[in-house]
Coordinates of C-alpha atoms and ligand atoms in Angstrom, one line a residue:
Chain A
X1 CA 87.0 81.9 70.7
X2 CA 88.0 82.0 67.1
X3 CA 86.1 84.9 65.6
X4 CA 85.8 85.1 61.9
X5 CA 87.5 88.2 60.4
X6 CA 84.2 89.9 60.3
X7 CA 83.4 89.0 63.9
X8 CA 86.9 90.1 65.0
X9 CA 86.1 93.6 63.8
X10 CA 82.9 93.6 65.8
X11 CA 84.3 92.7 69.2
X12 CA 85.3 95.1 71.9
X13 CA 87.5 92.6 73.6
X14 CA 89.9 90.7 71.4
X15 CA 93.6 89.9 71.5
X16 CA 95.5 92.3 69.2
X17 CA 99.1 92.2 70.5
X18 CA 100.4 88.7 70.2
X19 CA 101.5 87.2 73.5
X20 CA 105.2 87.4 74.4
X21 CA 107.2 84.5 75.9
X22 CA 109.0 84.7 79.2
X23 CA 112.8 84.8 79.0
X24 CA 115.9 85.3 81.2
X25 CA 116.7 89.0 81.3
X26 CA 120.2 89.0 82.8
X27 CA 122.1 89.1 79.4
X28 CA 119.6 91.2 77.4
X29 CA 117.4 93.1 79.9
X30 CA 115.5 94.9 77.1
X31 CA 114.5 94.3 73.6
X32 CA 111.6 95.7 71.5
X33 CA 110.2 96.0 68.0
X34 CA 109.5 99.7 67.8
X35 CA 109.9 102.8 65.7
X36 CA 110.9 100.6 62.7
X37 CA 113.8 99.0 64.5
X38 CA 114.6 95.9 66.5
X39 CA 116.4 97.5 69.3
X40 CA 117.7 96.6 72.8
X41 CA 120.1 96.8 75.6
X42 CA 122.7 94.1 76.2
X43 CA 124.7 93.7 79.4
X44 CA 128.5 93.9 79.2
X45 CA 130.1 90.5 79.9
X46 CA 132.9 92.2 81.9
X47 CA 131.6 95.4 83.5
X48 CA 128.4 95.4 85.5
X49 CA 128.0 99.1 85.2
X50 CA 128.2 99.1 81.4
X51 CA 125.5 98.2 78.8
X52 CA 125.5 98.1 75.0
X53 CA 122.8 99.7 73.0
X54 CA 122.1 97.6 69.8
X55 CA 119.7 98.2 67.0
X56 CA 118.8 96.8 63.6
X57 CA 116.7 98.9 61.2
X58 CA 113.8 97.0 59.5
X59 CA 114.1 96.8 55.7
X60 CA 117.6 98.3 55.3
X61 CA 119.0 96.1 58.0
X62 CA 121.7 98.7 58.9
X63 CA 122.9 97.8 62.4
X64 CA 124.7 99.6 65.2
X65 CA 126.1 98.8 68.6
X66 CA 127.6 101.3 71.1
X67 CA 128.0 101.6 74.8
X68 CA 125.5 103.7 76.7
X69 CA 128.2 106.4 76.8
X70 CA 128.2 106.4 73.0
X71 CA 131.5 104.7 72.5
X72 CA 131.4 102.4 69.5
X73 CA 131.5 98.7 70.3
X74 CA 134.9 97.2 69.7
X75 CA 133.5 94.0 68.4
X76 CA 131.6 95.6 65.6
X77 CA 133.0 95.0 62.1
X78 CA 131.2 94.6 58.8
X79 CA 129.1 91.9 60.4
X80 CA 127.0 92.0 63.6
X81 CA 128.9 91.7 66.9
X82 CA 128.0 89.3 69.7
X83 CA 125.8 91.9 71.4
X84 CA 123.6 92.1 68.2
X85 CA 123.6 88.4 68.0
X86 CA 122.4 88.0 71.6
X87 CA 119.8 90.7 71.0
X88 CA 118.4 88.8 68.0
X89 CA 118.4 85.5 69.9
X90 CA 116.5 87.0 72.8
X91 CA 114.0 88.8 70.5
X92 CA 113.3 85.4 68.9
X93 CA 112.6 84.0 72.4
X94 CA 110.4 86.9 73.4
X95 CA 108.4 87.5 70.2
X96 CA 108.8 84.3 68.3
X97 CA 110.9 83.7 65.2
X98 CA 108.2 84.5 62.7
X99 CA 107.3 87.8 64.2
X100 CA 110.9 89.0 64.2
X101 CA 111.5 87.9 60.6
X102 CA 108.3 89.7 59.5
X103 CA 109.2 92.8 61.4
X104 CA 112.7 93.1 60.0
X105 CA 111.5 91.9 56.5
X106 CA 114.5 89.6 56.4
X107 CA 114.9 86.7 54.0
X108 CA 115.2 83.6 56.1
X109 CA 113.8 80.1 56.1
X110 CA 110.3 79.5 57.3
X111 CA 111.4 77.4 60.3
X112 CA 114.8 78.9 61.0
X113 CA 116.7 80.2 64.0
X114 CA 118.1 83.5 65.3
X115 CA 121.4 82.6 63.4
X116 CA 119.4 82.5 60.1
X117 CA 118.1 86.0 60.8
X118 CA 121.6 87.3 61.5
X119 CA 122.8 85.7 58.3
X120 CA 119.9 87.2 56.4
X121 CA 120.7 90.8 57.3
X122 CA 121.7 92.6 54.1
X123 CA 122.8 95.9 55.6
X124 CA 126.1 97.1 57.1
X125 CA 127.2 98.9 60.3
X126 CA 126.0 102.5 60.7
X127 CA 126.2 104.7 63.8
X128 CA 122.7 105.2 65.1
X129 CA 121.0 107.2 67.9
X130 CA 122.1 105.6 71.1
X131 CA 120.4 108.1 73.3
X132 CA 116.9 107.5 71.9
X133 CA 117.1 103.7 72.5
X134 CA 118.7 104.1 75.9
X135 CA 116.0 106.6 76.9
X136 CA 113.4 104.0 75.9
X137 CA 115.1 101.5 78.2
X138 CA 115.2 103.9 81.1
X139 CA 111.5 104.6 80.6
X140 CA 110.9 100.9 80.5
X141 CA 112.7 100.5 83.9
X142 CA 110.8 103.5 85.3
X143 CA 107.5 101.5 85.1
X144 CA 108.8 99.3 87.9
X145 CA 109.3 102.4 90.1
X146 CA 105.8 103.7 89.7
X147 CA 103.4 103.3 92.7
X148 CA 100.4 101.0 92.2
X149 CA 96.8 102.2 92.4
X150 CA 93.6 101.2 94.1
X151 CA 91.4 103.1 91.7
X152 CA 88.9 101.0 89.8
X153 CA 90.4 101.8 86.3
X154 CA 87.2 101.0 84.4
X155 CA 89.0 101.3 81.1
X156 CA 90.9 98.1 82.0
X157 CA 87.7 96.2 81.2
X158 CA 89.0 96.3 77.6
X159 CA 92.1 94.5 78.6
X160 CA 91.2 91.2 80.3
X161 CA 94.1 88.8 80.7
X162 CA 93.9 86.3 77.9
X163 CA 96.9 84.1 78.7
X164 CA 95.7 80.7 79.8
X165 CA 97.8 78.0 78.1
Chain B
X1 CA 71.1 80.9 88.7
X2 CA 68.7 78.5 87.1
X3 CA 68.7 77.9 83.4
X4 CA 65.3 79.5 83.2
X5 CA 66.9 82.7 84.3
X6 CA 69.5 82.7 81.5
X7 CA 67.2 81.5 78.7
X8 CA 65.4 84.9 78.0
X9 CA 68.9 86.5 77.5
X10 CA 69.9 84.0 74.9
X11 CA 66.8 84.1 72.9
X12 CA 66.6 87.6 71.6
X13 CA 68.4 91.0 72.3
X14 CA 66.2 93.7 73.7
X15 CA 64.4 96.0 71.3
X16 CA 66.7 98.5 69.5
X17 CA 70.0 96.9 70.4
X18 CA 70.7 95.4 66.9
X19 CA 69.8 98.7 65.1
X20 CA 72.0 100.8 67.5
X21 CA 74.9 98.4 67.2
X22 CA 74.7 98.7 63.4
X23 CA 74.7 102.5 63.6
X24 CA 77.8 102.3 65.9
X25 CA 79.4 100.0 63.3
X26 CA 78.9 102.5 60.6
X27 CA 80.5 105.2 62.6
X28 CA 83.5 102.9 63.3
X29 CA 83.9 102.3 59.6
X30 CA 84.0 106.1 59.2
X31 CA 86.7 106.4 61.8
X32 CA 88.7 103.6 60.2
X33 CA 88.9 105.6 57.0
X34 CA 89.7 108.8 58.8
X35 CA 87.7 112.1 59.0
X36 CA 90.0 113.8 56.5
X37 CA 88.3 112.1 53.6
X38 CA 84.6 113.0 53.6
X39 CA 82.6 111.8 50.7
X40 CA 78.9 111.5 49.9
X41 CA 78.3 107.9 51.1
X42 CA 80.2 108.5 54.3
X43 CA 78.3 111.7 55.0
X44 CA 75.2 109.5 55.2
X45 CA 76.8 107.7 58.0
X46 CA 77.2 110.8 60.1
X47 CA 73.6 111.8 59.2
X48 CA 72.5 108.5 60.6
X49 CA 74.2 109.2 63.9
X50 CA 72.6 112.6 64.0
X51 CA 69.2 111.1 63.2
X52 CA 69.8 108.4 65.9
X53 CA 70.3 111.0 68.5
X54 CA 67.6 113.5 67.4
X55 CA 65.4 114.3 70.3
X56 CA 68.0 113.5 72.9
X57 CA 70.0 116.1 74.8
X58 CA 72.9 115.2 72.5
X59 CA 70.9 115.7 69.3
X60 CA 71.8 119.4 68.8
X61 CA 75.5 119.4 69.7
X62 CA 76.1 116.4 67.5
X63 CA 74.3 117.9 64.5
X64 CA 76.4 121.1 65.0
X65 CA 79.6 119.1 65.3
X66 CA 78.9 117.1 62.2
X67 CA 78.0 120.3 60.3
X68 CA 81.4 121.8 61.3
X69 CA 83.3 118.6 60.5
X70 CA 82.2 118.6 56.9
X71 CA 82.8 122.3 56.4
X72 CA 86.2 123.1 57.9
X73 CA 89.2 121.9 59.8
X74 CA 88.6 119.3 62.4
X75 CA 89.0 120.3 66.0
X76 CA 89.1 118.3 69.3
X77 CA 85.9 119.9 70.4
X78 CA 83.9 118.4 67.6
X79 CA 85.6 115.1 68.0
X80 CA 84.7 115.0 71.7
X81 CA 81.1 115.7 70.9
X82 CA 81.1 112.8 68.4
X83 CA 82.9 110.5 70.9
X84 CA 80.2 111.5 73.4
X85 CA 77.5 110.6 70.9
X86 CA 79.1 107.2 70.2
X87 CA 79.4 106.6 74.0
X88 CA 75.7 107.5 74.4
X89 CA 74.7 105.0 71.8
X90 CA 76.6 102.3 73.7
X91 CA 75.2 103.6 76.9
X92 CA 71.7 102.9 75.7
X93 CA 72.7 99.4 74.6
X94 CA 74.3 98.8 78.0
X95 CA 71.2 99.9 79.8
X96 CA 68.9 97.7 77.8
X97 CA 71.1 94.6 78.2
X98 CA 71.7 95.2 81.9
X99 CA 68.0 95.6 82.6
X100 CA 67.4 92.4 80.7
X101 CA 69.9 90.5 82.8
X102 CA 68.7 92.0 86.0
X103 CA 65.1 91.2 85.2
X104 CA 66.0 87.6 84.4
X105 CA 67.8 87.3 87.7
X106 CA 64.9 89.0 89.5
X107 CA 67.2 91.9 90.7
X108 CA 66.4 95.5 91.0
X109 CA 69.4 97.7 90.4
X110 CA 69.3 101.1 92.0
X111 CA 69.5 104.2 89.8
X112 CA 72.6 106.3 89.7
X113 CA 72.3 108.9 92.5
X114 CA 71.6 112.3 91.0
X115 CA 74.9 113.8 92.0
X116 CA 76.2 116.7 90.0
X117 CA 79.9 116.6 89.8
X118 CA 81.7 119.7 88.8
X119 CA 83.9 119.5 85.7
X120 CA 87.2 121.0 86.4
X121 CA 87.5 124.2 84.5
X122 CA 91.2 124.3 84.9
X123 CA 93.4 124.6 81.8
X124 CA 94.6 121.1 81.1
X125 CA 98.2 120.2 81.6
X126 CA 100.3 120.2 78.5
X127 CA 100.4 116.4 78.4
X128 CA 96.6 116.3 78.1
X129 CA 96.7 118.8 75.3
X130 CA 99.3 116.7 73.6
X131 CA 97.1 113.6 74.1
X132 CA 94.2 115.5 72.6
X133 CA 96.2 116.4 69.5
X134 CA 97.3 112.8 69.1
X135 CA 93.7 111.6 69.3
X136 CA 92.9 114.3 66.8
X137 CA 95.5 113.0 64.4
X138 CA 94.2 109.4 64.7
X139 CA 90.7 110.5 63.8
X140 CA 91.9 112.6 60.9
X141 CA 94.2 109.9 59.4
X142 CA 92.2 106.8 60.2
X143 CA 93.8 103.6 61.2
X144 CA 95.1 103.0 57.7
X145 CA 96.9 106.3 57.7
X146 CA 99.1 105.6 60.8
X147 CA 102.8 105.2 60.8
X148 CA 105.6 104.8 63.4
X149 CA 106.0 108.6 63.6
X150 CA 102.4 109.3 64.3
X151 CA 102.0 106.5 66.9
X152 CA 105.2 107.3 68.7
X153 CA 104.1 110.9 69.2
X154 CA 102.1 109.7 72.2
X155 CA 105.1 108.3 74.1
X156 CA 106.1 111.6 75.8
X157 CA 102.6 112.6 76.9
X158 CA 102.0 109.1 78.2
X159 CA 105.1 109.3 80.4
X160 CA 103.9 112.5 82.0
X161 CA 100.3 111.3 82.4
X162 CA 101.4 108.1 84.1
X163 CA 103.5 110.1 86.6
X164 CA 100.5 112.2 87.7
X165 CA 98.0 110.3 89.9
X166 CA 95.0 112.2 88.6
X167 CA 95.9 111.5 84.9
X168 CA 97.1 107.9 85.5
X169 CA 93.9 106.5 84.1
X170 CA 94.2 108.3 80.8
X171 CA 98.0 107.4 80.6
X172 CA 97.3 103.7 81.2
X173 CA 94.6 103.6 78.5
X174 CA 96.7 105.4 75.9
X175 CA 99.7 103.2 76.7
X176 CA 97.7 100.0 76.1
X177 CA 96.1 101.5 73.0
X178 CA 99.3 102.7 71.5
X179 CA 101.0 99.4 72.1
X180 CA 98.3 97.7 69.9
X181 CA 98.6 100.2 67.1
X182 CA 102.4 99.9 67.2
X183 CA 102.2 96.1 67.1
X184 CA 100.0 96.3 64.0
X185 CA 102.0 98.7 61.9
X186 CA 101.8 98.9 58.9
X187 CA 98.1 98.7 59.4
X188 CA 97.3 98.8 55.7
X189 CA 98.8 95.3 55.3
X190 CA 96.7 93.9 58.3
X191 CA 94.4 91.1 57.4
X192 CA 91.8 92.3 59.7
X193 CA 91.4 95.5 61.7
X194 CA 89.9 95.5 65.3
X195 CA 87.5 98.2 64.2
X196 CA 85.1 98.2 67.1
X197 CA 87.8 97.8 69.7
X198 CA 89.9 100.6 68.5
X199 CA 87.0 102.9 68.1
X200 CA 86.0 102.0 71.7
X201 CA 89.5 102.8 73.0
X202 CA 89.7 106.0 70.9
X203 CA 86.2 107.1 72.3
X204 CA 87.2 106.4 75.9
X205 CA 90.5 108.3 75.5
X206 CA 88.8 111.3 73.9
X207 CA 86.2 111.4 76.8
X208 CA 88.9 111.1 79.5
X209 CA 91.1 113.7 77.8
X210 CA 88.1 116.1 77.6
X211 CA 88.0 116.3 81.4
X212 CA 86.6 113.5 83.5
X213 CA 84.4 114.2 86.5
X214 CA 85.4 112.2 89.6
X215 CA 82.7 110.9 92.0
X216 CA 83.2 111.4 95.7
X217 CA 83.9 108.4 98.0
X218 CA 81.9 107.4 101.0
X219 CA 82.9 104.7 103.5
X220 CA 81.5 101.2 104.5
X221 CA 81.9 98.9 107.4
X222 CA 81.1 95.2 107.2
X223 CA 82.3 91.8 106.1
X224 CA 83.7 91.4 102.6
X225 CA 83.1 87.9 101.1
X226 CA 85.1 87.4 97.9
X227 CA 83.3 85.6 95.0
X228 CA 85.9 85.6 92.4
X229 CA 88.8 87.4 90.8
X230 CA 89.3 88.8 87.3
X231 CA 92.7 89.7 86.0
X232 CA 93.2 92.6 83.7
X233 CA 96.5 93.5 82.0
X234 CA 98.4 94.9 79.2
X235 CA 102.1 95.3 78.7
X236 CA 102.6 97.8 81.4
X237 CA 99.9 97.2 84.0
X238 CA 98.6 94.2 86.0
X239 CA 95.2 94.7 87.7
X240 CA 93.4 92.3 90.1
X241 CA 89.6 93.0 90.5
X242 CA 87.9 91.0 93.2
X243 CA 84.1 90.7 92.9
X244 CA 82.5 90.0 96.2
X245 CA 79.5 90.6 98.6
X246 CA 79.6 93.1 101.4
X247 CA 77.5 92.1 104.5
X248 CA 76.6 95.2 106.5
X249 CA 74.7 95.5 109.8
X250 CA 71.4 95.7 108.1
X251 CA 69.8 94.7 104.8
X252 CA 70.8 92.2 102.2
X253 CA 74.5 91.9 101.1
X254 CA 75.6 94.4 98.4
X255 CA 77.7 93.6 95.4
X256 CA 81.1 95.3 95.5
X257 CA 84.5 95.1 93.9
X258 CA 88.0 95.7 95.1
X259 CA 90.7 96.6 92.5
X260 CA 94.4 96.9 93.0
X261 CA 96.9 97.4 90.2
X262 CA 100.7 97.6 89.7
X263 CA 102.8 99.0 86.9
X264 CA 104.9 96.4 85.1
X265 CA 106.7 95.7 81.8
X266 CA 105.8 93.1 79.1
X267 CA 108.6 90.7 80.1
X268 CA 107.0 90.3 83.6
X269 CA 104.2 87.8 83.1
X270 CA 102.3 84.9 84.5
X271 CA 102.0 84.2 88.2
X272 CA 105.1 86.4 89.0
X273 CA 102.8 89.4 88.5
X274 CA 101.2 88.8 91.9
X275 CA 104.5 89.7 93.5
X276 CA 104.0 93.3 92.3
X277 CA 101.0 93.5 94.5
X278 CA 102.6 92.3 97.7
X279 CA 101.7 95.6 99.5
X280 CA 98.1 94.3 99.6
X281 CA 98.8 91.3 101.9
X282 CA 95.3 91.1 103.4
X283 CA 93.6 91.0 100.0
X284 CA 96.0 88.5 98.6
X285 CA 95.6 86.3 101.7
X286 CA 91.9 86.4 101.4
X287 CA 92.2 85.2 97.8
X288 CA 94.8 82.5 98.4
X289 CA 93.1 81.1 101.6
X290 CA 89.5 81.8 100.7
X291 CA 88.8 84.0 103.7
X292 CA 86.5 86.9 104.4
X293 CA 87.9 90.4 105.2
X294 CA 86.5 92.7 107.9
X295 CA 86.3 96.2 106.6
X296 CA 86.1 99.2 108.9
X297 CA 85.4 102.6 107.3
X298 CA 86.7 101.4 103.9
X299 CA 86.3 104.1 101.2
X300 CA 83.8 103.2 98.5
X301 CA 82.6 104.9 95.3
X302 CA 78.9 105.1 94.6
X303 CA 79.3 102.4 91.8
X304 CA 80.2 99.8 94.4
X305 CA 84.0 100.1 93.9
X306 CA 85.9 99.8 97.1
X307 CA 89.1 102.0 97.2
X308 CA 91.1 99.2 98.8
X309 CA 93.2 100.5 101.7
X310 CA 94.8 97.8 104.0
X311 CA 94.6 100.2 106.9
X312 CA 90.8 99.6 106.9
X313 CA 91.0 95.8 106.3
X314 CA 91.6 92.9 108.6
X315 CA 91.8 89.2 107.5
X316 CA 88.7 87.2 108.7
X317 CA 87.5 83.7 109.0
X318 CA 87.4 81.1 106.2
X319 CA 84.7 81.9 103.6
X320 CA 84.2 79.5 100.8
X321 CA 83.3 81.6 97.7
X322 CA 81.1 78.7 96.5
X323 CA 79.1 78.9 99.8
X324 CA 78.8 82.6 99.3
X325 CA 77.7 82.2 95.7
X326 CA 75.2 79.4 96.6
X327 CA 73.7 81.0 99.6
X328 CA 74.0 84.8 99.5
X329 CA 74.4 85.8 95.8
X330 CA 70.8 85.4 94.9
X331 CA 69.6 87.9 97.5
X332 CA 72.4 90.4 96.9
X333 CA 71.8 93.9 95.7
X334 CA 73.8 95.2 92.7
X335 CA 75.3 98.6 92.5
X336 CA 74.3 101.5 90.2
X337 CA 76.5 102.1 87.2
X338 CA 78.2 105.5 86.8
X339 CA 77.0 107.2 83.6
X340 CA 80.4 107.2 82.0
X341 CA 81.0 103.5 82.5
X342 CA 77.8 102.5 80.7
X343 CA 79.3 100.4 77.9
X344 CA 78.4 96.7 77.4
X345 CA 82.1 95.8 78.0
X346 CA 81.5 96.9 81.6
X347 CA 78.7 94.4 82.1
X348 CA 80.0 91.9 84.7
X349 CA 77.0 90.4 86.6
X350 CA 78.3 87.7 89.0
X351 CA 76.4 84.4 88.5
X352 CA 76.5 80.9 90.0
X353 CA 75.7 78.1 87.6
X354 CA 75.4 74.4 88.1
X355 CA 73.6 71.5 86.5
X356 CA 74.8 72.3 83.0
X357 CA 76.2 70.0 80.3
X358 CA 79.5 71.1 78.7
X359 CA 79.5 71.2 74.9
X360 CA 81.2 73.2 72.2
X361 CA 80.7 74.4 68.6
X362 CA 82.7 75.9 65.7
X363 CA 82.7 79.4 67.1
X364 CA 83.0 78.6 70.8
X365 CA 85.2 75.8 72.0
X366 CA 83.3 75.6 75.3
X367 CA 79.6 76.2 75.8
X368 CA 77.4 75.5 78.9
X369 CA 74.2 73.8 77.8
X370 CA 71.4 74.8 80.2
X371 CA 68.3 72.9 79.3
X372 CA 67.6 73.9 75.7
X373 CA 69.8 77.1 75.6
X374 CA 73.5 77.3 75.4
X375 CA 75.8 79.9 76.9
X376 CA 79.2 80.4 75.3
X377 CA 82.1 80.4 77.8
X378 CA 84.8 82.9 77.3
X379 CA 87.7 80.5 78.0
X380 CA 90.0 82.9 76.1
X381 CA 89.6 85.3 79.1
X382 CA 91.4 83.0 81.5
X383 CA 94.6 84.4 82.9
X384 CA 98.0 82.6 82.9
X385 CA 98.6 84.0 86.4
X386 CA 96.2 81.5 88.0
X387 CA 95.5 77.8 87.9
X388 CA 92.1 77.9 86.1
X389 CA 92.2 76.7 82.5
X390 CA 89.9 75.6 79.7
X391 CA 90.3 72.0 80.6
X392 CA 89.2 72.5 84.2
X393 CA 86.2 74.5 83.0
X394 CA 85.2 71.7 80.6
X395 CA 85.4 69.2 83.4
X396 CA 83.4 71.3 85.8
X397 CA 80.0 70.7 87.6
X398 CA 79.5 74.2 89.0
X399 CA 80.9 77.6 88.1
X400 CA 81.1 81.1 89.5
X401 CA 81.5 83.6 86.7
X402 CA 80.7 86.9 85.3
X403 CA 77.9 87.4 82.7
X404 CA 79.4 89.4 79.9
X405 CA 78.3 90.8 76.6
X406 CA 80.5 91.3 73.5
X407 CA 78.1 91.1 70.6
X408 CA 76.4 88.2 72.4
X409 CA 76.1 87.0 76.0
X410 CA 79.2 85.2 77.3
X411 CA 80.2 83.6 80.6
X412 CA 83.6 84.5 82.0
X413 CA 84.6 81.8 84.5
X414 CA 86.2 82.8 87.8
X415 CA 86.1 79.5 89.7
X416 CA 84.8 76.0 89.1
X417 CA 84.1 72.8 91.1
X418 CA 85.4 69.7 89.3
X419 CA 82.9 67.0 88.4
X420 CA 85.2 64.4 89.9
X421 CA 86.0 64.9 93.6
X422 CA 84.4 68.4 93.6
X423 CA 87.8 70.1 93.9
X424 CA 87.5 73.9 93.7
X425 CA 89.8 75.9 91.5
X426 CA 89.8 79.8 91.5
X427 CA 91.6 82.3 89.2
X428 CA 93.0 84.0 92.4
X429 CA 94.3 80.8 94.1
X430 CA 98.0 81.8 93.3
X431 CA 97.7 85.2 94.8
X432 CA 100.5 84.3 97.3
X433 CA 102.4 82.2 94.8
X434 CA 101.6 79.0 92.8
X435 CA 100.6 75.9 94.6
X436 CA 101.6 73.6 91.7
X437 CA 105.3 72.6 91.6
X438 CA 105.7 73.1 87.9
X439 CA 104.2 76.6 88.1
X440 CA 106.3 77.3 91.2
X441 CA 109.5 76.7 89.2
X442 CA 108.4 78.9 86.3
X443 CA 107.3 81.6 88.8
X444 CA 110.7 81.6 90.6
X445 CA 112.4 82.0 87.2
X446 CA 110.0 84.9 86.2
X447 CA 110.6 86.5 89.6
X448 CA 114.3 86.6 88.7
X449 CA 113.3 88.9 85.8
X450 CA 111.7 91.3 88.2
X451 CA 114.9 91.3 90.3
X452 CA 117.2 91.8 87.3
X453 CA 115.2 94.8 86.1
X454 CA 115.0 96.3 89.6
X455 CA 118.8 95.9 89.9
X456 CA 119.3 97.6 86.5
X457 CA 116.9 100.3 87.5
X458 CA 118.7 100.9 90.7
X459 CA 122.0 101.2 88.9
X460 CA 120.9 103.3 85.9
X461 CA 118.0 105.4 87.0
X462 CA 119.5 106.9 90.2
X463 CA 122.9 107.8 88.6
Ligands
LIG501 ZN1 128.4 95.1 70.3

């Protein structure tokens, strides 16, 4: 259905969150557009027990990358490291190029790629809150540990799957 | 169902529905602007709500709440009275529409049993208090007044609510609601605001956070014949709701539903979601292989909701849902609707249609033309976790679906028979994995995601 704007506001059931695309999670298990940042967790190429926490602030484009133990990323100079680049690339797969550009408010060509977004970042490196993002990731993982339920959950009637392609 | 049974629905809404829906729309406009900014024109809106409920049991409390709202600081108590008023208006619309559909189908729906359920008088846990204060903030600020800080304030309470079985329902609702608000920030720059939807979600959340009475379960024994499956989901939950008929020892079959849900994250999507429900092997087998299920002392709520427990279920013989729909649906008895669930969004009358022509218009890409009336088909409500898609619906000769209402009557398809060859396709066909090679490949890839995240969780969460 393609409701008119007016009709959109008069529906109980309508798609509000744009659909996300499936992607491989091994390299970047977590990425999100939240709290005014593009932020995520990137697996270390060498150490299976280590992850990097990367983030880019919308608007200012200040970026940061550290290990989950709060050690600064060795690859981070005045420009984004490979972790940040991977995170942007996976965000583009998951959310689509246009949505990431709009969220970060970055100047980039209309039909560009993740590289264009990285080039368009006008901020510099800045230490950020690692713990906050890492906690979001742990909370994300915790969803998979939660038991299911056989309750009817009548409120889910507002959330029909709307995914057929 | 014959076209003649659908026609009266499509001609005209029952008396009072249009006026009530307009009144609700005015209230929703008020909520969009926020309660913090009362002005004369907007005061009229609340007066309209008060007038609309005058003479009902809600009339007085609503009048009092409105009087307090306009004269002092806004408290959760007043908001919960207003949410109750809005829900009551929808309840009246629901009842009128449901009665209209039941009458057209020649069904008599039993009344809700007069059971008084005690509200818990316990002091709410602190996460519920935090959720109330968040809902309060939303109402005061209005959708346009929200920012990242306000929206994120719900994260912590949601985490606690989800971890507590008796508060899970509120947690799931708030999680889905907050994700929408977050995705729309800054809302002031939005081209269009889902005014009614967000007011609905806000209302539901306020009512649940006010203390929600739970009905007591009984048990049933008999044969469960699935009719069709709807899938409900947001970023962090996947729910399968199976509509079916229950044959018991005596009397006509009754309409029941079985629902199972699993927590997930947004990157787990498509057919791979079924894997999260693998603990419900009997139910999934029944869907994938079109079989009946023998229930023995299965718990059931008075609204016809089975509390699915595999210890009380055994897989039965083959049972073609189209045979069930064709032969048994017409004589089946619907369940009463619990008072709190009376909202048009909950209308989901199972129907079987055939002999229609498929058309389409500007507003609806697919409509079923039944004689001289046309019923819009909600092809946007087809899940990507099953094989049924819009093309199959367009090429169908018969359809099992749910009669829905969202400003107008709609048909949500659950299964179709193709015009050519008569092949049946059901939304739940992939319950035990896709049967189509291309989808199988995609599913295997997506299943890897589940494994990656489980592995990460094992490593990081249990440190
Ligand atoms: Zn790095």
